[in-house]
PDB file of C-alpha atoms and ligand atoms in Angstrom:
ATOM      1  CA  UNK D   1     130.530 -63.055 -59.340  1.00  0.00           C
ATOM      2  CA  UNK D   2     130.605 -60.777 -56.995  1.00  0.00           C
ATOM      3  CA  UNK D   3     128.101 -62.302 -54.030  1.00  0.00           C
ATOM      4  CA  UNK D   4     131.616 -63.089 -52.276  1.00  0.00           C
ATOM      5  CA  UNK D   5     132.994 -59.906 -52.600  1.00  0.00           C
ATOM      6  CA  UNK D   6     133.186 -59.336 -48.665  1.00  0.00           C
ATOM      7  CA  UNK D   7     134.883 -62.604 -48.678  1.00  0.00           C
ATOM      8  CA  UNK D   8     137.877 -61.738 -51.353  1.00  0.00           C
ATOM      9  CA  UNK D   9     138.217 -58.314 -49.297  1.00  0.00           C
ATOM     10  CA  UNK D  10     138.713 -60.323 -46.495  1.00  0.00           C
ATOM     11  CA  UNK D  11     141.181 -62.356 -47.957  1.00  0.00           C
ATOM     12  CA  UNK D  12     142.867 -59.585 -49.526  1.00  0.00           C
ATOM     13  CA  UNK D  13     143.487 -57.182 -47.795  1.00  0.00           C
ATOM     14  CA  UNK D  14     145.361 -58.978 -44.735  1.00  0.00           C
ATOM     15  CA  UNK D  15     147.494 -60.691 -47.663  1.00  0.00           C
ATOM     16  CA  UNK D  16     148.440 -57.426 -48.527  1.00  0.00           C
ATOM     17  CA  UNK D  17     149.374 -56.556 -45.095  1.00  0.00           C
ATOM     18  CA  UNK D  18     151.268 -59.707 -44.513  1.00  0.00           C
ATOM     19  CA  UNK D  19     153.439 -59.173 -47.287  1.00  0.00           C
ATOM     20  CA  UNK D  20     154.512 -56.288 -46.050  1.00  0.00           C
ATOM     21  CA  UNK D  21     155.679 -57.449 -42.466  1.00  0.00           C
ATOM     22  CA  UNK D  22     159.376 -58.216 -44.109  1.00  0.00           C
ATOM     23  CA  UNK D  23     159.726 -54.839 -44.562  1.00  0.00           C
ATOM     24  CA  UNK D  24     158.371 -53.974 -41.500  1.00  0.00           C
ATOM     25  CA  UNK D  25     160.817 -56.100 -39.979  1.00  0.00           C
ATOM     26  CA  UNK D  26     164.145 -54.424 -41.936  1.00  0.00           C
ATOM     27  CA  UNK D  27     163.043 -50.971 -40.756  1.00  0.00           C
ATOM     28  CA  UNK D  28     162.165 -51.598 -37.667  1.00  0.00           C
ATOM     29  CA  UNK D  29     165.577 -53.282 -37.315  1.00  0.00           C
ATOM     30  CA  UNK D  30     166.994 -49.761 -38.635  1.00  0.00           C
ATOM     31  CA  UNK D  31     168.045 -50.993 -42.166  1.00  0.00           C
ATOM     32  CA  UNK D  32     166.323 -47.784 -43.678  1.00  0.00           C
ATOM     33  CA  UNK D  33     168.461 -45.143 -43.624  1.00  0.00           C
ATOM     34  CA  UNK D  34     167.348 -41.670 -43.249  1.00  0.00           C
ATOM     35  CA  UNK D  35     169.339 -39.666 -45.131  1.00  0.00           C
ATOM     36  CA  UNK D  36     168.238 -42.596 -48.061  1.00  0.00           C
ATOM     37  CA  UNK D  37     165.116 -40.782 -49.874  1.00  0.00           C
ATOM     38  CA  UNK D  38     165.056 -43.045 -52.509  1.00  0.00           C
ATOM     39  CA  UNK D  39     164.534 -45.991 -50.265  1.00  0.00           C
ATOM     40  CA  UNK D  40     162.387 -43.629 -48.236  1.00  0.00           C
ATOM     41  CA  UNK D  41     160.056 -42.965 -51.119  1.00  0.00           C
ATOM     42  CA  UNK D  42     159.983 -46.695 -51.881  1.00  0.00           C
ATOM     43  CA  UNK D  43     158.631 -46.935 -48.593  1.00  0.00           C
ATOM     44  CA  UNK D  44     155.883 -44.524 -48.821  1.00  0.00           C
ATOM     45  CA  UNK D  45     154.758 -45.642 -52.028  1.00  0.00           C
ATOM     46  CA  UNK D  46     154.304 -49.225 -50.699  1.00  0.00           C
ATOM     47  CA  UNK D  47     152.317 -48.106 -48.086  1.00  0.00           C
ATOM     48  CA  UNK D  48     149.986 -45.684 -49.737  1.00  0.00           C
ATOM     49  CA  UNK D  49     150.025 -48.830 -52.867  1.00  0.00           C
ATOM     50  CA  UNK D  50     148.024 -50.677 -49.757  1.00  0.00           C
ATOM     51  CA  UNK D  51     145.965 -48.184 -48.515  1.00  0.00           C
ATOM     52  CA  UNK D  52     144.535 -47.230 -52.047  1.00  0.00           C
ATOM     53  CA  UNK D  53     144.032 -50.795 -52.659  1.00  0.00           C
ATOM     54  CA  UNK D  54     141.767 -51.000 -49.516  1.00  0.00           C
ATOM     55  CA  UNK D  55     139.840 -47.935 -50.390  1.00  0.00           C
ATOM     56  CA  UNK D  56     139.343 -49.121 -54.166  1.00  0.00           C
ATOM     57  CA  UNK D  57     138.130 -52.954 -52.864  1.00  0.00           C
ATOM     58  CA  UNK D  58     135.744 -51.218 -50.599  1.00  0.00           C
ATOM     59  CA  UNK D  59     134.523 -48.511 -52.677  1.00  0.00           C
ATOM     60  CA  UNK D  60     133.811 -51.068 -55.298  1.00  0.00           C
ATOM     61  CA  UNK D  61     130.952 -52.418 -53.566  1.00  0.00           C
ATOM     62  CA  UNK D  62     129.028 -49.174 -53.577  1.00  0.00           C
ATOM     63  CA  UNK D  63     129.132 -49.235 -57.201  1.00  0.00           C
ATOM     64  CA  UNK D  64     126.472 -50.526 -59.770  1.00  0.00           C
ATOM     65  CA  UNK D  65     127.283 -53.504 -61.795  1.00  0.00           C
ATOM     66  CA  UNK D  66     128.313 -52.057 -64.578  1.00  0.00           C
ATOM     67  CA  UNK D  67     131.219 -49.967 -63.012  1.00  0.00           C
ATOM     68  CA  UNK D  68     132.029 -52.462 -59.914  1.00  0.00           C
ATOM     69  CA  UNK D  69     134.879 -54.575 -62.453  1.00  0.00           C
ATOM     70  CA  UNK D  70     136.175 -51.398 -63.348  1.00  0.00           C
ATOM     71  CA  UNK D  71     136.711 -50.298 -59.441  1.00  0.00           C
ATOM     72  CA  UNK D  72     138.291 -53.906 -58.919  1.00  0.00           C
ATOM     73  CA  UNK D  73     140.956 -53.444 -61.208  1.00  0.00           C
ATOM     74  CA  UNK D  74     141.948 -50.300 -59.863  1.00  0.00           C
ATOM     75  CA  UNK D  75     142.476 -51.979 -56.655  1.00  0.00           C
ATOM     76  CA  UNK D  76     144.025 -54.659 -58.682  1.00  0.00           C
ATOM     77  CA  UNK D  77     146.690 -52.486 -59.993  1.00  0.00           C
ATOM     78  CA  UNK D  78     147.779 -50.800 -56.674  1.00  0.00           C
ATOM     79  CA  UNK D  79     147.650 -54.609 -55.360  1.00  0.00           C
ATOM     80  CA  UNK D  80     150.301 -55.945 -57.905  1.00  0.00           C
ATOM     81  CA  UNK D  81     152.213 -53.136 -57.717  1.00  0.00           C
ATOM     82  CA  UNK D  82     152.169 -52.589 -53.573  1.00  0.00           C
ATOM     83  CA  UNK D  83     152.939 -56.470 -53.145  1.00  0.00           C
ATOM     84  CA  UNK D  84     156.404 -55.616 -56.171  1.00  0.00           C
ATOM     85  CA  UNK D  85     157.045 -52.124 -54.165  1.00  0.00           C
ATOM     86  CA  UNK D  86     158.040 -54.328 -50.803  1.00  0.00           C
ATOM     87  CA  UNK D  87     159.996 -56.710 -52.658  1.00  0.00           C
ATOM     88  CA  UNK D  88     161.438 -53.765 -54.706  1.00  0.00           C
ATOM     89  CA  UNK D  89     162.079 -51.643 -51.343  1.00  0.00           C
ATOM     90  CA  UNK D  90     164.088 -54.387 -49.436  1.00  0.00           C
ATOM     91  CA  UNK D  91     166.303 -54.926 -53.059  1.00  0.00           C
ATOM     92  CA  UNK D  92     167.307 -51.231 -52.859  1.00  0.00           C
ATOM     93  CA  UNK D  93     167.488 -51.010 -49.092  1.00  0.00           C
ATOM     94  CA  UNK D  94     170.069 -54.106 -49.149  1.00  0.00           C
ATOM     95  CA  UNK D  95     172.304 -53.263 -51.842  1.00  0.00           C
ATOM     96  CA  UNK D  96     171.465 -50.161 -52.955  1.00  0.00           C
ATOM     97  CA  UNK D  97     170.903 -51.343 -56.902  1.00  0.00           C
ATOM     98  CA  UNK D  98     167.893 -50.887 -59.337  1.00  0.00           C
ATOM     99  CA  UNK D  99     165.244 -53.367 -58.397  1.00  0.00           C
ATOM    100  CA  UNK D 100     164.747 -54.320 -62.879  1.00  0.00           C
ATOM    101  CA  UNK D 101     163.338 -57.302 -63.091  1.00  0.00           C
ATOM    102  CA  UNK D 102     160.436 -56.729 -59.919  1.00  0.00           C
ATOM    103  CA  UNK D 103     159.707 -53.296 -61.545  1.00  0.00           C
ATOM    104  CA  UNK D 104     159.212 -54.744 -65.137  1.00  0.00           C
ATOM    105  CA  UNK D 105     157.388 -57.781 -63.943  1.00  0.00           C
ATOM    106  CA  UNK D 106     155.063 -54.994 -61.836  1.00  0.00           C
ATOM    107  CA  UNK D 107     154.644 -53.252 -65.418  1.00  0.00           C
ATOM    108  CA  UNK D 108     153.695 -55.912 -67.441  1.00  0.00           C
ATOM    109  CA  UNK D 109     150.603 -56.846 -65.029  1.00  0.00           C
ATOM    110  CA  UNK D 110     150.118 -53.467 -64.168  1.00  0.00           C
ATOM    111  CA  UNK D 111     150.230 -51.669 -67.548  1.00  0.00           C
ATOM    112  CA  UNK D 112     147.858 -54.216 -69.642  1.00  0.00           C
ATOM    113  CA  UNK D 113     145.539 -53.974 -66.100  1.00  0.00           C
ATOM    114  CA  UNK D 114     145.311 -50.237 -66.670  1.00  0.00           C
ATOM    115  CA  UNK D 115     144.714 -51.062 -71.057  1.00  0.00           C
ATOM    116  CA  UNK D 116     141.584 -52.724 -70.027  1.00  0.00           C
ATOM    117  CA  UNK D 117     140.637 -49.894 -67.617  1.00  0.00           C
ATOM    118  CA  UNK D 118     140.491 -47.878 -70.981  1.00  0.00           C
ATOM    119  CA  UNK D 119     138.389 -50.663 -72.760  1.00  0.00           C
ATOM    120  CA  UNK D 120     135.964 -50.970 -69.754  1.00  0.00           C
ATOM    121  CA  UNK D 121     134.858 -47.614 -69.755  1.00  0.00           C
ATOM    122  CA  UNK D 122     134.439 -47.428 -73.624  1.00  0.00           C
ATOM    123  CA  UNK D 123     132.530 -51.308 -73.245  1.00  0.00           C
ATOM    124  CA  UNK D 124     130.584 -49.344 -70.315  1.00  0.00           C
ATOM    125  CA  UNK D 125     128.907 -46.907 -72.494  1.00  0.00           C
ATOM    126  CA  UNK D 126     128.761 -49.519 -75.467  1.00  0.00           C
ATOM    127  CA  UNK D 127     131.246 -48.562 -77.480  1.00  0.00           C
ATOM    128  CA  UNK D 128     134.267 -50.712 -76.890  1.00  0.00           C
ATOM    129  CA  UNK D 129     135.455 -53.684 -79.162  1.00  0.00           C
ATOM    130  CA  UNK D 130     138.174 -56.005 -78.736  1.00  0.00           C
ATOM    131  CA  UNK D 131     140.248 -54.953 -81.889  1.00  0.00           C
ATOM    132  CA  UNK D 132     140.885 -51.591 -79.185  1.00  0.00           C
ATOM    133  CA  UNK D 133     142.389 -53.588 -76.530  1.00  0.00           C
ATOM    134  CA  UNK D 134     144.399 -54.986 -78.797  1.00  0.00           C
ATOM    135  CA  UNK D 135     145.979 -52.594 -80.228  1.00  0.00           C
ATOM    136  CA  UNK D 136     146.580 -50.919 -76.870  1.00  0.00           C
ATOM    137  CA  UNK D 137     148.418 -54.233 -75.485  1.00  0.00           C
ATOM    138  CA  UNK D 138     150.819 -54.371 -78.791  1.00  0.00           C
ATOM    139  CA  UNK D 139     151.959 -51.000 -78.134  1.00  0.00           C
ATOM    140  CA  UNK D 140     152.267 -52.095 -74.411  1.00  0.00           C
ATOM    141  CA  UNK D 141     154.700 -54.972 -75.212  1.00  0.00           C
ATOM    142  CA  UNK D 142     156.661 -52.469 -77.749  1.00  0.00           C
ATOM    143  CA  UNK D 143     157.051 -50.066 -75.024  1.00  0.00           C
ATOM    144  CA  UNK D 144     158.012 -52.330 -72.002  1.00  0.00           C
ATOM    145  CA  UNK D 145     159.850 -54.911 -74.089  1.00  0.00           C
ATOM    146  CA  UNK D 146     162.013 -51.964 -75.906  1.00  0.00           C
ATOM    147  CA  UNK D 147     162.721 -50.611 -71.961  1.00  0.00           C
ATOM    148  CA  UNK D 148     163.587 -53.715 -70.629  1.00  0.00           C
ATOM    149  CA  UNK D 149     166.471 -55.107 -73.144  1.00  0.00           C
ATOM    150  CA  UNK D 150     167.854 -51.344 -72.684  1.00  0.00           C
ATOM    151  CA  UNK D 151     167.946 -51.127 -69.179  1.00  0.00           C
ATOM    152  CA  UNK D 152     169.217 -54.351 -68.492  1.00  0.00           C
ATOM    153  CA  UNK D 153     172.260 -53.742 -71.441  1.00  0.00           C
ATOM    154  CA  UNK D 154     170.688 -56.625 -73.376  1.00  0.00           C
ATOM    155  CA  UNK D 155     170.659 -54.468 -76.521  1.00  0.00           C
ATOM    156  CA  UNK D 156     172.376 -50.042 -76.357  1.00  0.00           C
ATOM    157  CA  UNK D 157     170.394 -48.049 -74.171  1.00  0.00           C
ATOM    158  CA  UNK D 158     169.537 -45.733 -76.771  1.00  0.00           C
ATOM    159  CA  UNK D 159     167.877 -48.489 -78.788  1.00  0.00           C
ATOM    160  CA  UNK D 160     165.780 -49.513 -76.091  1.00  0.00           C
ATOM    161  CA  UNK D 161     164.602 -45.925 -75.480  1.00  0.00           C
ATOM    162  CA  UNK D 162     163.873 -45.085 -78.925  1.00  0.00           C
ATOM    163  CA  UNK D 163     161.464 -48.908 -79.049  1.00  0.00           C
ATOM    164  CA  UNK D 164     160.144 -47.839 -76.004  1.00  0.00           C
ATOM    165  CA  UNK D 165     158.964 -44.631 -77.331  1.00  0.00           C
ATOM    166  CA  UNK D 166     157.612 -45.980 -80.442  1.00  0.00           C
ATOM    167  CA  UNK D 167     155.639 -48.013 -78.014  1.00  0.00           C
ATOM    168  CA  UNK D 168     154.403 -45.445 -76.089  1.00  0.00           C
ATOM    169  CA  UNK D 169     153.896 -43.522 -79.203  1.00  0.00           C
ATOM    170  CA  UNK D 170     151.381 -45.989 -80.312  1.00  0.00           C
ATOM    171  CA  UNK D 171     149.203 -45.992 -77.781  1.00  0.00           C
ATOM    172  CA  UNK D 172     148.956 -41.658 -77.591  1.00  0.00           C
ATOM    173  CA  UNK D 173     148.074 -42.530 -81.222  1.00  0.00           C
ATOM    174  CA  UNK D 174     145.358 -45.011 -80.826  1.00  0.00           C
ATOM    175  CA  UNK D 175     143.713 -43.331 -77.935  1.00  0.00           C
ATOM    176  CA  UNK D 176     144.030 -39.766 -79.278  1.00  0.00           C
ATOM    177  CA  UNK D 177     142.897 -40.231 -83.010  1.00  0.00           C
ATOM    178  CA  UNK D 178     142.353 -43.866 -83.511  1.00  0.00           C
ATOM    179  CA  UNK D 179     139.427 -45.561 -82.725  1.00  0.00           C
ATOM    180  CA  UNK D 180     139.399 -45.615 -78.669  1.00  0.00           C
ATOM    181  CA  UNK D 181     139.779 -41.964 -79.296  1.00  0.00           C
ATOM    182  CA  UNK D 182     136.768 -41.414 -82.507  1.00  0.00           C
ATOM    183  CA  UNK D 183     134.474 -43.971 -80.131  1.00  0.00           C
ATOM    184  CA  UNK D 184     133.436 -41.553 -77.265  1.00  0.00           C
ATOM    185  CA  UNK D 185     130.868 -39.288 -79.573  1.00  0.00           C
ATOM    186  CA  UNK D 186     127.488 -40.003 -77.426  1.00  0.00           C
ATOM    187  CA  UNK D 187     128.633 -41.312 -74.216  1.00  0.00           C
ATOM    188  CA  UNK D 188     127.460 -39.331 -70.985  1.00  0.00           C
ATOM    189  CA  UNK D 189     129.467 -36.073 -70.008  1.00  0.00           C
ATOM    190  CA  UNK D 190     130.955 -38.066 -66.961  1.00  0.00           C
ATOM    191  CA  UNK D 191     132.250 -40.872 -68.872  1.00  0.00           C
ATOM    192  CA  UNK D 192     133.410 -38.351 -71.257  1.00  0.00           C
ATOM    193  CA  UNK D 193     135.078 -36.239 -69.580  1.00  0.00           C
ATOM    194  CA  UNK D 194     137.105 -39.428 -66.914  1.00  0.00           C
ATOM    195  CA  UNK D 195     138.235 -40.773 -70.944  1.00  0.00           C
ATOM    196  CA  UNK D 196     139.594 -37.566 -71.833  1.00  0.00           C
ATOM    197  CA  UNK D 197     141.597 -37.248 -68.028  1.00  0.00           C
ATOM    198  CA  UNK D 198     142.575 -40.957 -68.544  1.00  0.00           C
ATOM    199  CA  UNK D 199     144.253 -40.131 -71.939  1.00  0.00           C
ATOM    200  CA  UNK D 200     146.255 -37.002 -70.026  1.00  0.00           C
ATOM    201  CA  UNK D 201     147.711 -39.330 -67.659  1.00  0.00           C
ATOM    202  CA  UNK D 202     148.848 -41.458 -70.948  1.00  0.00           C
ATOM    203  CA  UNK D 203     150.401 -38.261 -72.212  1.00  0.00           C
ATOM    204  CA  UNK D 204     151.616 -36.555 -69.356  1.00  0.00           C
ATOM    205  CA  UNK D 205     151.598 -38.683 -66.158  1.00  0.00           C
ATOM    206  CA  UNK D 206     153.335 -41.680 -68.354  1.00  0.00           C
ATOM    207  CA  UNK D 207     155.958 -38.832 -69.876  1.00  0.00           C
ATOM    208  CA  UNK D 208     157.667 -39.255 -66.341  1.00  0.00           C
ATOM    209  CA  UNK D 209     159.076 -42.537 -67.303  1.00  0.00           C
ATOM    210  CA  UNK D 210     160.903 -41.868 -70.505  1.00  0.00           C
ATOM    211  CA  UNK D 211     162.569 -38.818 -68.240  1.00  0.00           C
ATOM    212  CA  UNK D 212     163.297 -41.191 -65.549  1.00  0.00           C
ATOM    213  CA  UNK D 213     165.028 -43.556 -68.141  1.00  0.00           C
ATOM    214  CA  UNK D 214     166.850 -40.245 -70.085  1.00  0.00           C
ATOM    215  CA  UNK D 215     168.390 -39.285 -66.783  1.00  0.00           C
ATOM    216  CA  UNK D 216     169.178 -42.610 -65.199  1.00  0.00           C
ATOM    217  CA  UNK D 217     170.921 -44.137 -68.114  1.00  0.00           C
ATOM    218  CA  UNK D 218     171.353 -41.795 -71.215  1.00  0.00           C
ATOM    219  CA  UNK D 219     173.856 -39.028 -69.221  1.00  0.00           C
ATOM    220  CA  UNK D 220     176.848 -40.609 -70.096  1.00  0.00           C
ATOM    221  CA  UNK D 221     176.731 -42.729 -66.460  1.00  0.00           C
ATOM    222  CA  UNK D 222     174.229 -45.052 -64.899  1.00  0.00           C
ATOM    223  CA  UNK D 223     172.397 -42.684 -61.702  1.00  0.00           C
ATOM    224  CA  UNK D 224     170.413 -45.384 -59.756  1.00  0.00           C
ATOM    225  CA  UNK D 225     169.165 -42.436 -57.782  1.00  0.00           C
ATOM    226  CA  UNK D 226     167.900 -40.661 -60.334  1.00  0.00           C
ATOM    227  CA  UNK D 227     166.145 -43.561 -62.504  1.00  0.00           C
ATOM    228  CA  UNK D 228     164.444 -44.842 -59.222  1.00  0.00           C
ATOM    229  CA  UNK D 229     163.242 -41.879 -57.416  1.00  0.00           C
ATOM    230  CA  UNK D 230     161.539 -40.972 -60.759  1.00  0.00           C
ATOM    231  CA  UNK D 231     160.044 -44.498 -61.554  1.00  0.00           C
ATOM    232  CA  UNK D 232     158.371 -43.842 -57.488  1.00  0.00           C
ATOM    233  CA  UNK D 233     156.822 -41.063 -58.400  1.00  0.00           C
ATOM    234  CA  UNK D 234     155.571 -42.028 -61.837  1.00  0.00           C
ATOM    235  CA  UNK D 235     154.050 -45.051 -60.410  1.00  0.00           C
ATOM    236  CA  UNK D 236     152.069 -43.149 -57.730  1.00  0.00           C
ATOM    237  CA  UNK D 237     150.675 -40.676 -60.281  1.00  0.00           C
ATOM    238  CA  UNK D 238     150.000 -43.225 -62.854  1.00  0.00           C
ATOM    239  CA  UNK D 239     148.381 -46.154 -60.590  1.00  0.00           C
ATOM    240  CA  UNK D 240     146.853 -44.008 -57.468  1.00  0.00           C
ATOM    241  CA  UNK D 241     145.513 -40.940 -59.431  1.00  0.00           C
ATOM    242  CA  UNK D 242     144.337 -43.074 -62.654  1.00  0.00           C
ATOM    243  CA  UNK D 243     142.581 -45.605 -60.046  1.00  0.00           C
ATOM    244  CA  UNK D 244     140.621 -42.090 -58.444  1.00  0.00           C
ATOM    245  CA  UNK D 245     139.668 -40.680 -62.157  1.00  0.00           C
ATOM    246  CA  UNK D 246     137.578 -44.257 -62.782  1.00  0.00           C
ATOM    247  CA  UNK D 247     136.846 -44.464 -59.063  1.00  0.00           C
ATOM    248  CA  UNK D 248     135.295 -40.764 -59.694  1.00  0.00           C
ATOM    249  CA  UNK D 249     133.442 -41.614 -63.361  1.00  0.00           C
ATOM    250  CA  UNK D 250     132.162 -44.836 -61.732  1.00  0.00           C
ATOM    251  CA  UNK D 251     130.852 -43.410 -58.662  1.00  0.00           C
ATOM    252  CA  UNK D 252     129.284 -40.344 -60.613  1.00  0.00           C
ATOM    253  CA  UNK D 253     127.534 -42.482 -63.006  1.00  0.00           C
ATOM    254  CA  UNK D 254     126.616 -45.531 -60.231  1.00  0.00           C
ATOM    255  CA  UNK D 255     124.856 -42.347 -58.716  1.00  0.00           C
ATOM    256  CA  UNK D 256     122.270 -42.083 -61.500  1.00  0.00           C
ATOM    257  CA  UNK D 257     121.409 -45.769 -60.979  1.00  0.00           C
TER     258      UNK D 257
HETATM  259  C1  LIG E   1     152.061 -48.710 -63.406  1.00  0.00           C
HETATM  260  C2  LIG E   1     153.114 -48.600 -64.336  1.00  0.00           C
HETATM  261  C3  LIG E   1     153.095 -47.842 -65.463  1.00  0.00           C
HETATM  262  C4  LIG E   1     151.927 -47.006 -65.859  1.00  0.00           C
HETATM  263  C5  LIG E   1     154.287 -47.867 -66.268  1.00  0.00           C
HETATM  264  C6  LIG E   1     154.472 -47.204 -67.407  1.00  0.00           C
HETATM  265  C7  LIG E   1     155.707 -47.247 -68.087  1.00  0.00           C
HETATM  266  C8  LIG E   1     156.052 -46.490 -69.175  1.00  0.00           C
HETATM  267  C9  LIG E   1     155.100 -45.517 -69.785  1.00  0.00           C
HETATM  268  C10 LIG E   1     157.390 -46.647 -69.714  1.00  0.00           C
HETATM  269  C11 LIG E   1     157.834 -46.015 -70.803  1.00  0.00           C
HETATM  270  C12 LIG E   1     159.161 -46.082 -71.437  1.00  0.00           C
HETATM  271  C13 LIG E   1     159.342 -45.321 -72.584  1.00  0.00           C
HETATM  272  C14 LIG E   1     158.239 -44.531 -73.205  1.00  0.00           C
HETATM  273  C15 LIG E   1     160.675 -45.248 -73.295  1.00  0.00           C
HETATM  274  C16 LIG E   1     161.812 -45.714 -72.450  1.00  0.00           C
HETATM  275  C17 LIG E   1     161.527 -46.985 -71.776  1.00  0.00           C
HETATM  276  C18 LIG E   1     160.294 -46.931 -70.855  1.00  0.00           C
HETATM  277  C19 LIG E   1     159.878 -48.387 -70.718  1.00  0.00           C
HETATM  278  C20 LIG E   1     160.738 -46.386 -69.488  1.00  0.00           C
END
């Protein structure tokens, strides 16, 4: 599968490049305005969205067999989401309003991607079964679904945060004390110990979202600012940094051959 893996770099990473060139054009044409930091953080995320995905496509081919998938879909993840961050950049650079539908599309390709990072590492070391990724894409759907119908005012914000949380809820449950969480008894310290960081980003990294979503839309007034300069940051800690933590267990154990 992966004998043309120089060949799908090759194709990839100029696509991801040329998908950025739009943008390239608004700023260069001064669209981006300085004193805007929330389109200004778009922008760097985009960027470093691209960069990581280089890094994880060409790290992957250092790794053995068994981790190489893993390392794709890392690169995967910061692929989807740097090709949505342009097309979410120019919405808020034009008018200035929250880019919704891009950033849940993003997070429903993204956020199952980053499920079956958790079910490749526990199939890596022999323990994973399906039933786990599963469960960890129902409580996906919950949690985006639940966000989505509240941010767009299909159903009362507060609603949609409290079916978003059961959601996310779900998942701290399952990988915490279900069975993703019972599985990792034997498995190798490095393996161990990437799981257990993985499952901190769940908790903590992910906790930036509901915040983002208290502050843009639950204060009494919608802050666009607020919601999307949050959402940025959250994505870059929960795609960039979760992509390292595999790249780092994968690498470690490709190491011992
Ligand atoms: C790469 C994108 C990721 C990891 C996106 C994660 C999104 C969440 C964890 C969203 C969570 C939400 C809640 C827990 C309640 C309020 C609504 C959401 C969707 C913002």
């Amino acid at each position: 599968m992966f004998k043309n893996y120089k060949k799908l770099l090759a194709t990839l990473v100029p696509a991801s490049v040329l998908v950025s060139v739009p943008s390239i054009a608004m700023a260069a044409a001064g669209s981006l305005d300085p004193k805007d930091y929330v389109g200004i953080s778009f922008w760097i995320i985009s960027i470093s969205m691209v960069a990581a995905t280089a890094f994880f496509f060409l790290e992957a081919g250092k790794m053995t067999a068994k981790w190489r998938t893993s390392v794709v879909v890392s690169g995967l993840v910061t692929l989807v989401a740097a090709v949505h961050y342009f097309y979410m950049r120019d919405v808020w650079v034009a008018t200035g309003t929250s880019p919704t539908v891009f950033r849940y599309v993003d997070w429903l390709i993204t956020v199952p991607l980053l499920m079956v990072e958790f079910y490749f590492i526990l199939a890596a070391v022999g323990l994973a079964t399906i039933k786990v990724f599963w469960n960890l894409l129902i409580g996906t759907l919950v949690m985006l679904v639940g966000g989505y119908l509240g941010e767009v005012g299909a159903i009362d914000s507060t609603v949609g945060f409290v079916i978003g949380m059961i959601g996310w809820l779900y998942i701290l449950y399952y990988i915490f004390a279900g069975d993703a969480g019972t599985a990792m008894g034997n498995a190798s310290e490095g393996v161990q110990s990437a799981f257990k960081a993985m499952r901190l980003i769940v908790l903590i990294g992910w906790a930036i979202y509901p915040l983002g979503y208290l502050l843009g839309y639950m204060m009494g007034s919608v802050d666009a600012n607020a919601l999307n300069l949050i959402y940025n940051l959250a994505d870059f800690v929960n795609k960039i940094a979760f992509g390292l933590l595999v790249w780092a267990a994968a690498s470690s154990e490709s190491a011992k051959g």
